Coordinates of C-alpha atoms in Angstrom, one line a residue:
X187 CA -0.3 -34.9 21.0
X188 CA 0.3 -34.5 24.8
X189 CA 2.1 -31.3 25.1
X190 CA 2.6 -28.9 27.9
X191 CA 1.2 -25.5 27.2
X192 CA 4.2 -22.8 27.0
X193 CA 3.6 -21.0 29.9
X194 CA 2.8 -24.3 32.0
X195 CA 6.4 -25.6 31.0
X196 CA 8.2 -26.4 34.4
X197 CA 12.1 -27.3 35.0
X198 CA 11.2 -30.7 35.9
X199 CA 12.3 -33.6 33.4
X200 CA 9.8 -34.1 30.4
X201 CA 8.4 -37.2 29.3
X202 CA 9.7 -38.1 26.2
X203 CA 6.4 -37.1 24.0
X204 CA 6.9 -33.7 25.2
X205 CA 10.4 -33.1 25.2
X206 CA 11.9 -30.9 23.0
X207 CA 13.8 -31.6 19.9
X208 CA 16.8 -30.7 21.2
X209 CA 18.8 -28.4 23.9
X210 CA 21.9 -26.6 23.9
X211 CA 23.4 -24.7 26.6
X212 CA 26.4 -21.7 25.0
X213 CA 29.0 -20.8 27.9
X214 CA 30.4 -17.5 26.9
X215 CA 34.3 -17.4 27.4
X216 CA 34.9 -13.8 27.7
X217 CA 31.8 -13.2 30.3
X218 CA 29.6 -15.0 32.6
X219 CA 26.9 -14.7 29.5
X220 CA 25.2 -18.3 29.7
X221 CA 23.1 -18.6 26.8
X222 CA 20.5 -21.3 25.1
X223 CA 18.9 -22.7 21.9
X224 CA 15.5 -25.1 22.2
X225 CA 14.1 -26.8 19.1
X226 CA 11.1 -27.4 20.0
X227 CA 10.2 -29.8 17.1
X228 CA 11.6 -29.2 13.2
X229 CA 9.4 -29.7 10.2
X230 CA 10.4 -30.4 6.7
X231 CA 14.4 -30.4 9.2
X232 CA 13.6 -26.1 10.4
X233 CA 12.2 -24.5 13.1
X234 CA 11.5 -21.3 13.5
X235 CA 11.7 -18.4 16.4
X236 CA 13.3 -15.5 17.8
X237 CA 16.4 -14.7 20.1
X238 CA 15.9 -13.2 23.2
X239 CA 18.6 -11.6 25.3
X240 CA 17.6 -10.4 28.9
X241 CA 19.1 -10.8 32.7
X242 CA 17.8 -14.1 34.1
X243 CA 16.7 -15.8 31.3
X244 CA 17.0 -19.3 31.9
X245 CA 16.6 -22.9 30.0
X246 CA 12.7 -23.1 31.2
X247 CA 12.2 -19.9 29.5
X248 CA 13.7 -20.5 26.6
X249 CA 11.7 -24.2 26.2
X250 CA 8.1 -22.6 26.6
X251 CA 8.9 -19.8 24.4
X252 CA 9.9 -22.8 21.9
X253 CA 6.8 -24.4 22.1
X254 CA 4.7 -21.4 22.0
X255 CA 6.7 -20.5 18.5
X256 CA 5.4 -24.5 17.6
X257 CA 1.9 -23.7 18.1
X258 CA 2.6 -20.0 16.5
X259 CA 3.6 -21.7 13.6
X260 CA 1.1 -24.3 13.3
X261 CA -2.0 -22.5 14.3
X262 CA -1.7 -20.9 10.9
X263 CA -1.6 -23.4 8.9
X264 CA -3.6 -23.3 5.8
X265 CA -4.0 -26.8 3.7
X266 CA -3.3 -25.7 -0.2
X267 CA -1.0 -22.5 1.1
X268 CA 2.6 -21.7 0.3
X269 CA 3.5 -21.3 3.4
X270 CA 4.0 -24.4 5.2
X271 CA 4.5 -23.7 8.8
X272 CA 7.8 -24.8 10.2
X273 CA 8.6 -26.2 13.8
X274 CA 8.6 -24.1 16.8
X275 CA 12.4 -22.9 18.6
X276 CA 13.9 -20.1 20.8
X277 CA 16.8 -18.7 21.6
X278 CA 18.0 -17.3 24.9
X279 CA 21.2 -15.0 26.1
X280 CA 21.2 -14.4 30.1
X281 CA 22.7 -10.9 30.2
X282 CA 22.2 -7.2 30.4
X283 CA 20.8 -6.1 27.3
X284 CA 22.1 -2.5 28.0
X285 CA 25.8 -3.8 28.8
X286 CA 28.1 -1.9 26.9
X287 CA 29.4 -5.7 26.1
X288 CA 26.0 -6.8 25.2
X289 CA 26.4 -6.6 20.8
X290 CA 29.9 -8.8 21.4
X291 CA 28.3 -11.1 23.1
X292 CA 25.5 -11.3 21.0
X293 CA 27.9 -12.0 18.3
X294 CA 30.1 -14.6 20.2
X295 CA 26.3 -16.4 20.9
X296 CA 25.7 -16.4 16.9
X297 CA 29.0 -17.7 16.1
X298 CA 28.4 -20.5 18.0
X299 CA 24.9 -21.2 16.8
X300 CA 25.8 -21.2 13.4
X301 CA 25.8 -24.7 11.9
X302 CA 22.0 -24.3 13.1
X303 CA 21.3 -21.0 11.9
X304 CA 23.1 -22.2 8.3
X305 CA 21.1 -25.5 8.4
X306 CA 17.9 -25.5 10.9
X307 CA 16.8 -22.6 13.0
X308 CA 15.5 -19.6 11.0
X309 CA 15.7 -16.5 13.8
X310 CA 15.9 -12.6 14.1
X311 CA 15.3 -10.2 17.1
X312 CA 13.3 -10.9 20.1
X313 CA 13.1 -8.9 23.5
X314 CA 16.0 -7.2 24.2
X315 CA 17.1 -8.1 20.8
X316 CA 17.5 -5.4 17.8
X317 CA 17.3 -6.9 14.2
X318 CA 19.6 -4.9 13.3
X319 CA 21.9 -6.1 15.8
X320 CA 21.3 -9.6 14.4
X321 CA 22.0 -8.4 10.9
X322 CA 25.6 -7.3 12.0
X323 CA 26.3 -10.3 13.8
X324 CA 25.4 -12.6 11.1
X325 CA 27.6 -10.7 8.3
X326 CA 30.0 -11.4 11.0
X327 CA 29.7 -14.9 10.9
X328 CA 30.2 -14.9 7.8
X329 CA 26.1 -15.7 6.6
X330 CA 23.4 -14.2 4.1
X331 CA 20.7 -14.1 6.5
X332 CA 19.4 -14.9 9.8
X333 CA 16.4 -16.9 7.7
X334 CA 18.7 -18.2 5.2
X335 CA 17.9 -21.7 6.3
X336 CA 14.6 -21.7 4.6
X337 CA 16.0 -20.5 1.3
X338 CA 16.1 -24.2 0.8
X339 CA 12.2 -24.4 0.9
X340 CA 11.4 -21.3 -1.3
X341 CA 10.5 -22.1 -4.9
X342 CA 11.4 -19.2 -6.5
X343 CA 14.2 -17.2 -4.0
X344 CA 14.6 -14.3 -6.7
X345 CA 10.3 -13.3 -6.5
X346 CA 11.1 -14.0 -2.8
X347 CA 13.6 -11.5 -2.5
X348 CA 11.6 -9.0 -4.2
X349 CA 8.4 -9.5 -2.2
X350 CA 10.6 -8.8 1.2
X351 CA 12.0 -5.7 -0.6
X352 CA 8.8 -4.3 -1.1
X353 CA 7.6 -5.5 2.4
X354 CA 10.5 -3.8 4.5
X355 CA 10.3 -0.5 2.4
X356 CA 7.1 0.2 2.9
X357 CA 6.2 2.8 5.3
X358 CA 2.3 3.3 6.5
X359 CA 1.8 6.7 8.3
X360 CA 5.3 7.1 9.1
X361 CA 6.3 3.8 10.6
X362 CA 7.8 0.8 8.8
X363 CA 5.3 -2.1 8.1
X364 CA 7.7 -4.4 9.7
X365 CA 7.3 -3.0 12.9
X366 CA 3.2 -2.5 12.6
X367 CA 2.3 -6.0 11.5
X368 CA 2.6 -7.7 15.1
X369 CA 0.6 -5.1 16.6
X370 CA -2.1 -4.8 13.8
X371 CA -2.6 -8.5 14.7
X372 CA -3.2 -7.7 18.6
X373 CA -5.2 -5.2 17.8
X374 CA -7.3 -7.5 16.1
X375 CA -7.2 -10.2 18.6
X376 CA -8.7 -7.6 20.9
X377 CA -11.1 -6.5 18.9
X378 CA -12.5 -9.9 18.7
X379 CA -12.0 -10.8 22.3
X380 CA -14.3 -7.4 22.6
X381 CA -17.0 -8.7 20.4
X382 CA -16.9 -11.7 22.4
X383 CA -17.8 -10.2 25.6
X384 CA -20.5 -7.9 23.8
X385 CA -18.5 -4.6 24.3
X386 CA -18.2 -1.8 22.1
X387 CA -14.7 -0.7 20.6
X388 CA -16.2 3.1 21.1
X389 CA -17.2 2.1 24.5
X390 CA -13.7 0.6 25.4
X391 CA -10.7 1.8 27.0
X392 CA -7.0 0.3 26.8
X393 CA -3.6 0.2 28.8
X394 CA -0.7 -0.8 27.0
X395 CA 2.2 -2.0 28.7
X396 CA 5.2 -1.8 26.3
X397 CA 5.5 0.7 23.5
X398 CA 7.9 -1.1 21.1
X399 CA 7.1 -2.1 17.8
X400 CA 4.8 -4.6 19.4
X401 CA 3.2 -2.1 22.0
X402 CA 2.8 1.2 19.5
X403 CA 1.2 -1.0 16.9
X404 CA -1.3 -2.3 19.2
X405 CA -2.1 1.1 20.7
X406 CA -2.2 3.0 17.1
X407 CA -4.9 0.2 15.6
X408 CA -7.0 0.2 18.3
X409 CA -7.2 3.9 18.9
X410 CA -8.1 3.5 15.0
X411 CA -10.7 0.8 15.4
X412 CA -12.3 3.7 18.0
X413 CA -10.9 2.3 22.1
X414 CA -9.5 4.7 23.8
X415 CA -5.9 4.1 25.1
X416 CA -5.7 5.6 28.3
X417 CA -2.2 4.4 29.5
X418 CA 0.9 3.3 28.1
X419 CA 3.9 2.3 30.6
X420 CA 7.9 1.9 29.1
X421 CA 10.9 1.5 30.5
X422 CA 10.8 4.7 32.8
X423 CA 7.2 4.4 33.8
X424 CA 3.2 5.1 33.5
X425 CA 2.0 7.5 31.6
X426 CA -2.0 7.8 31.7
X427 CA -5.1 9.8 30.9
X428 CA -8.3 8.8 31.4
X429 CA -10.2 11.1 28.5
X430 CA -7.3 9.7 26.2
X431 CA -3.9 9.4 25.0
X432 CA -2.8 11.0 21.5
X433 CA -1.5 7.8 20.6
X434 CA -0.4 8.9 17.3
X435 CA 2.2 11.7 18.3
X436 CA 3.7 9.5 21.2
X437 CA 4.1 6.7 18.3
X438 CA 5.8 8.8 15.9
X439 CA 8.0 10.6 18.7
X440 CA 9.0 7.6 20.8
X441 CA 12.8 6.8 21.0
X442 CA 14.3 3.6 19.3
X443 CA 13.8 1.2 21.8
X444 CA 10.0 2.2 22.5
X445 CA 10.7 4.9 25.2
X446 CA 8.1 7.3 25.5
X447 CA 9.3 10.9 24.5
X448 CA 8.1 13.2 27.4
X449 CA 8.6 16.6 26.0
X450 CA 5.2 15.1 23.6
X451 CA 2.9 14.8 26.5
X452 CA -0.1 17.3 27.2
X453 CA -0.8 19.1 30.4
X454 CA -3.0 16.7 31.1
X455 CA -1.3 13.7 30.7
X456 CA -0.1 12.0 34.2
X457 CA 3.0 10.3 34.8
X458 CA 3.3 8.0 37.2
X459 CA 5.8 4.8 38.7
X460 CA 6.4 2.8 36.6
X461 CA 4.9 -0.4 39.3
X462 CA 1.8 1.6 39.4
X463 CA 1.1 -0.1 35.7
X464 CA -1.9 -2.4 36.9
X465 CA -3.7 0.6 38.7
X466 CA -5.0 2.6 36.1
X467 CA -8.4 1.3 35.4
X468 CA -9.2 -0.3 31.3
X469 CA -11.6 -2.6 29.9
X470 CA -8.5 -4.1 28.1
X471 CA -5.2 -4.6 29.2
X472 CA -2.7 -5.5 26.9
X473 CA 0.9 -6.7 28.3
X474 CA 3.3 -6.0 25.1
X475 CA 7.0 -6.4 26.9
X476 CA 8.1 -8.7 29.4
X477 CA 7.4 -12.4 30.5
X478 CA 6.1 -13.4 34.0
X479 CA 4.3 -9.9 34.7
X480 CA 1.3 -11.0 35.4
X481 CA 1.8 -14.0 38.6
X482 CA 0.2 -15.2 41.6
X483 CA 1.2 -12.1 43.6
X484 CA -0.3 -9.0 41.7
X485 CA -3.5 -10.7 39.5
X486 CA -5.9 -9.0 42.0
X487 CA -4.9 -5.7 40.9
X488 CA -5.9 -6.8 37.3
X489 CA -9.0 -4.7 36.9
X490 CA -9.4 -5.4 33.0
X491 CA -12.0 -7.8 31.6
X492 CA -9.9 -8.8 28.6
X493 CA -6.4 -9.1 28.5
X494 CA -4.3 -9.9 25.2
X495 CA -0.9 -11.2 25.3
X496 CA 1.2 -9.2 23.0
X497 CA 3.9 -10.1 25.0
X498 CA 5.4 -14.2 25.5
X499 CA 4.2 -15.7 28.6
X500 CA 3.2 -12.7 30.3
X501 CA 0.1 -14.4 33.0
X502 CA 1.5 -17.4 34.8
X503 CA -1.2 -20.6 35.2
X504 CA -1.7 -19.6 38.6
X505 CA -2.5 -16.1 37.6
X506 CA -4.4 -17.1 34.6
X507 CA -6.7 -19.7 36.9
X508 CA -7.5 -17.0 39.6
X509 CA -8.3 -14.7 36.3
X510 CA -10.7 -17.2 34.7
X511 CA -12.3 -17.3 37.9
X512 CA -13.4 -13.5 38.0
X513 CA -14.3 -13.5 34.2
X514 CA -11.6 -11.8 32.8
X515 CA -10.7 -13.3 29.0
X516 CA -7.4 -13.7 28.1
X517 CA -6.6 -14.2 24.3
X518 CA -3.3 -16.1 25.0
X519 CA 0.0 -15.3 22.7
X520 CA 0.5 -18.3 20.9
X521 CA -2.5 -17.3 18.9
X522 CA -2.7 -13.1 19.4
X523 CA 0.9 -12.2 19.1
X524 CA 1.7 -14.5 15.9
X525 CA 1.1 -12.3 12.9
X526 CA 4.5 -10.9 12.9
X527 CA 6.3 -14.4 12.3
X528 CA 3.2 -15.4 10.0
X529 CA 3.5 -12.0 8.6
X530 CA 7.0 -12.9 7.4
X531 CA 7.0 -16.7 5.6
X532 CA 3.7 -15.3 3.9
X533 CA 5.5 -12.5 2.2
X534 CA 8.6 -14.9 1.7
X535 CA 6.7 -17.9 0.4
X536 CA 4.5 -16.2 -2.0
X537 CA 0.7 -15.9 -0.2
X538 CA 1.0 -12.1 -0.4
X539 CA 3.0 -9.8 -2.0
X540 CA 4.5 -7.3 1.2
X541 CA 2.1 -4.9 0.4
X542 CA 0.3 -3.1 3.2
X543 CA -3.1 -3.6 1.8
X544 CA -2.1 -7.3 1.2
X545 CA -0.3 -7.7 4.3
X546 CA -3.1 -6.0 6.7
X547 CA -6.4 -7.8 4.8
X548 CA -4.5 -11.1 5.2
X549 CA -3.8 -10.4 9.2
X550 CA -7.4 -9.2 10.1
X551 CA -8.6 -12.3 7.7
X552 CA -7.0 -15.1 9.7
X553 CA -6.8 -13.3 13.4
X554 CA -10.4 -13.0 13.5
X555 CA -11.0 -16.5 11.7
X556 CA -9.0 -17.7 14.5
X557 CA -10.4 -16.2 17.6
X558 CA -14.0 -16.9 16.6
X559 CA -12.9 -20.1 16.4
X560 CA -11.2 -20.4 19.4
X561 CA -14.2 -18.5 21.9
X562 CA -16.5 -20.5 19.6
X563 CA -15.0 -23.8 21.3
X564 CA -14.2 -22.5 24.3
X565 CA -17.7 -21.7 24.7
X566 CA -19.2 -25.6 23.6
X567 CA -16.0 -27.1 25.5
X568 CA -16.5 -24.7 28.8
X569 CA -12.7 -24.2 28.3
X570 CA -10.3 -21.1 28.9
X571 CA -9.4 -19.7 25.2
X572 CA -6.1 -20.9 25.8
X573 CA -7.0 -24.3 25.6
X574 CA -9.5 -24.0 23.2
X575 CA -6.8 -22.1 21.3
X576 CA -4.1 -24.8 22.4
X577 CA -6.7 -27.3 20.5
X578 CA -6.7 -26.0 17.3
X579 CA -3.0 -25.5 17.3
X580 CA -2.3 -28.8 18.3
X581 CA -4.9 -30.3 16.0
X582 CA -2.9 -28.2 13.1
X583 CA 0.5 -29.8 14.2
X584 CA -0.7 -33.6 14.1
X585 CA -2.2 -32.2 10.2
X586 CA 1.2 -31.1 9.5
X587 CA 3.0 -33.8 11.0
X588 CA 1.2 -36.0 8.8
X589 CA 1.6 -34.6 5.8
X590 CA 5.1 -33.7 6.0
X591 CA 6.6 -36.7 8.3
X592 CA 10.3 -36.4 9.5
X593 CA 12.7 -38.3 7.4

């Protein structure tokens, strides 16, 4: 299937085999809020993916995010599962997420989107995006649920229900399993980009950039798994240590959207700017917050070895290329980052039941299944892992598209 990969996705026309499913462009009438929707491809008629909202987000953006939620969703496919992955979309608000307007907005975006929230697209927070937020806006609107879509799908909605009600009570050391399940997966993917490279978790440092639910997950299992995390950078800046962060009391004292509490840090802990984030020195380097970061301009002041994208699109192609070139691995997202979507349709369809111990053994299962596979070929291919990963994603997709052709 010839398809661009997400972060390669230009503004130039498409050919037809790669274009997406369909485009829509949402002028907001009470702002200049431009917003966007981007089915990438629909299977079994839904798609699934987040909404982002951020200043600057543009229809380019929103289309490789789309196809990265295809691959996301077709990576894990699992022949005999209940979960039958669905196709890949995104949406996209261009506006201040801290605008004091920014929740209205949000809900004027939804209203319009309905007829494909109702029908198609199956959606829910994203950056700049709160769930809860979502939740509002879609009581608003007058729907159940920002997934209600794939009720349709779901054999038994009533066990359903149940298993997502025991999923989003759950609490595991004093954060919600909702909001550890993405990370637990990164952390994973790194481990196993570490064991690729012949490093030692106790021998291995980290920097974290983003502490959201995302970030703080990623940082608490891989202090777990023995790394030591010796700088985390938020919204106001870099905080860094070199002997060590006490991951776990910043996690359970950080504000609601991810900010790093600083009356928690130790004497020793530095702070520093917050564009000093690619100085402090770390075997692995894990970008959990915004697109773009990594680009042609500051890749030499990468000093990491391994770097795993928590984060959508974080290392542009030219970045990634001059990367490759000094050895540094990079786990890409499609394939790192996806536990928290898979997370969710395998509690709702039935493959687990929303327990932790369910929920984490099924993540570490098919995270590390999947990058040995994917290092495995791009070691016999002498490919990047994100086109070995690309590969098996893609190989999924023609699988599903096979099995389950559009009607």
């Amino acid at each position: 299937m010839p398809l661009a990969l997400p972060n390669a996705i230009s503004s130039s026309q498409a050919s037809r085999a790669d274009a997406p499913c369909l485009e829509i462009t949402w002028n907001d009438t009470e702002t200049e809020a431009r917003g966007y929707l981007v089915i990438d491809r629909l299977v079994r008629g839904l798609c699934s993916g987040g909404l982002r909202m951020r200043a600057g987000c543009d229809l380019t953006e929103v289309r490789g995010l789309a196809r990265g939620m295809t691959l996301k969703e077709a990576i894990h496919f699992e022949p005999g599962a209940r979960y039958v992955p669905f196709g890949g979309a995104k949406g996209g608000i261009d506006f201040d997420p801290y605008h004091p307007d920014a929740e209205a907005v949000l809900f004027r975006y939804l209203a319009a989107m309905r007829p494909m929230i109702e029908q198609r697209w199956t959606m829910g927070e994203d950056f700049g995006v709160r769930q809860e937020a979502v939740d509002r806006g879609i009581q608003h609107i007058g729907l159940s649920s920002s997934v209600q879509a794939a009720h349709r799908v779901v054999t038994d909605l009533d066990a359903a229900h149940l298993r997502m009600r025991t999923a989003f009570a759950t609490v595991v050391d004093g954060v919600a399993l909702d909001e550890l399940v993405g990370g637990y997966g990164v952390a994973e993917a790194a481990l196993a980009a570490l064991r690729h490279t012949g490093a030692s978790p106790a021998a291995s440092t980290a920097f974290i950039q983003g502490f959201g639910s995302m970030g703080g997950a990623t940082a608490r299992y891989l202090a777990r798994a023995g790394v030591r995390v010796v700088g985390i950078a938020d919204v106001h800046g870099v905080v860094a240590n070199p002997a060590g962060l006490d991951v776990e009391r910043l996690l359970l004292t950080r504000k609601p959207g991810g900010e790093l509490d600083h009356t928690q840090l130790r004497d020793e802990d530095q702070v520093l700017p917050g564009e000093r984030w690619l100085e402090v020195p770390a075997d692995v380097l894990v970008p959990a917050a915004a697109s773009y970061c990594i680009d042609g301009r500051n890749q030499e002041q990468v000093a990491a070895m391994v770097i795993v994208e928590a984060a959508n699109m974080p290392v542009t192609p030219e970045a990634e290329e001059a990367l490759r070139r000094r050895g540094v691995v990079i786990s890409p997202d499609f394939l790192a980052n996806s536990a928290t979507n898979a997370w969710w349709w395998w509690v709702l369809f039935g493959d687990i039941d929303g327990t932790a111990a369910e929920s984490f053994a099924k993540i570490g299962t098919r995270i590390q299944a999947l990058s040995e596979q994917m290092f495995e070929q791009a070691q016999r291919y002498r490919v990047s892992p994100r086109t070995a990963a690309f590969a098996l994603a893609s190989a999924r997709l023609d699988e599903i598209a096979a099995r389950f052709p559009t009607t």
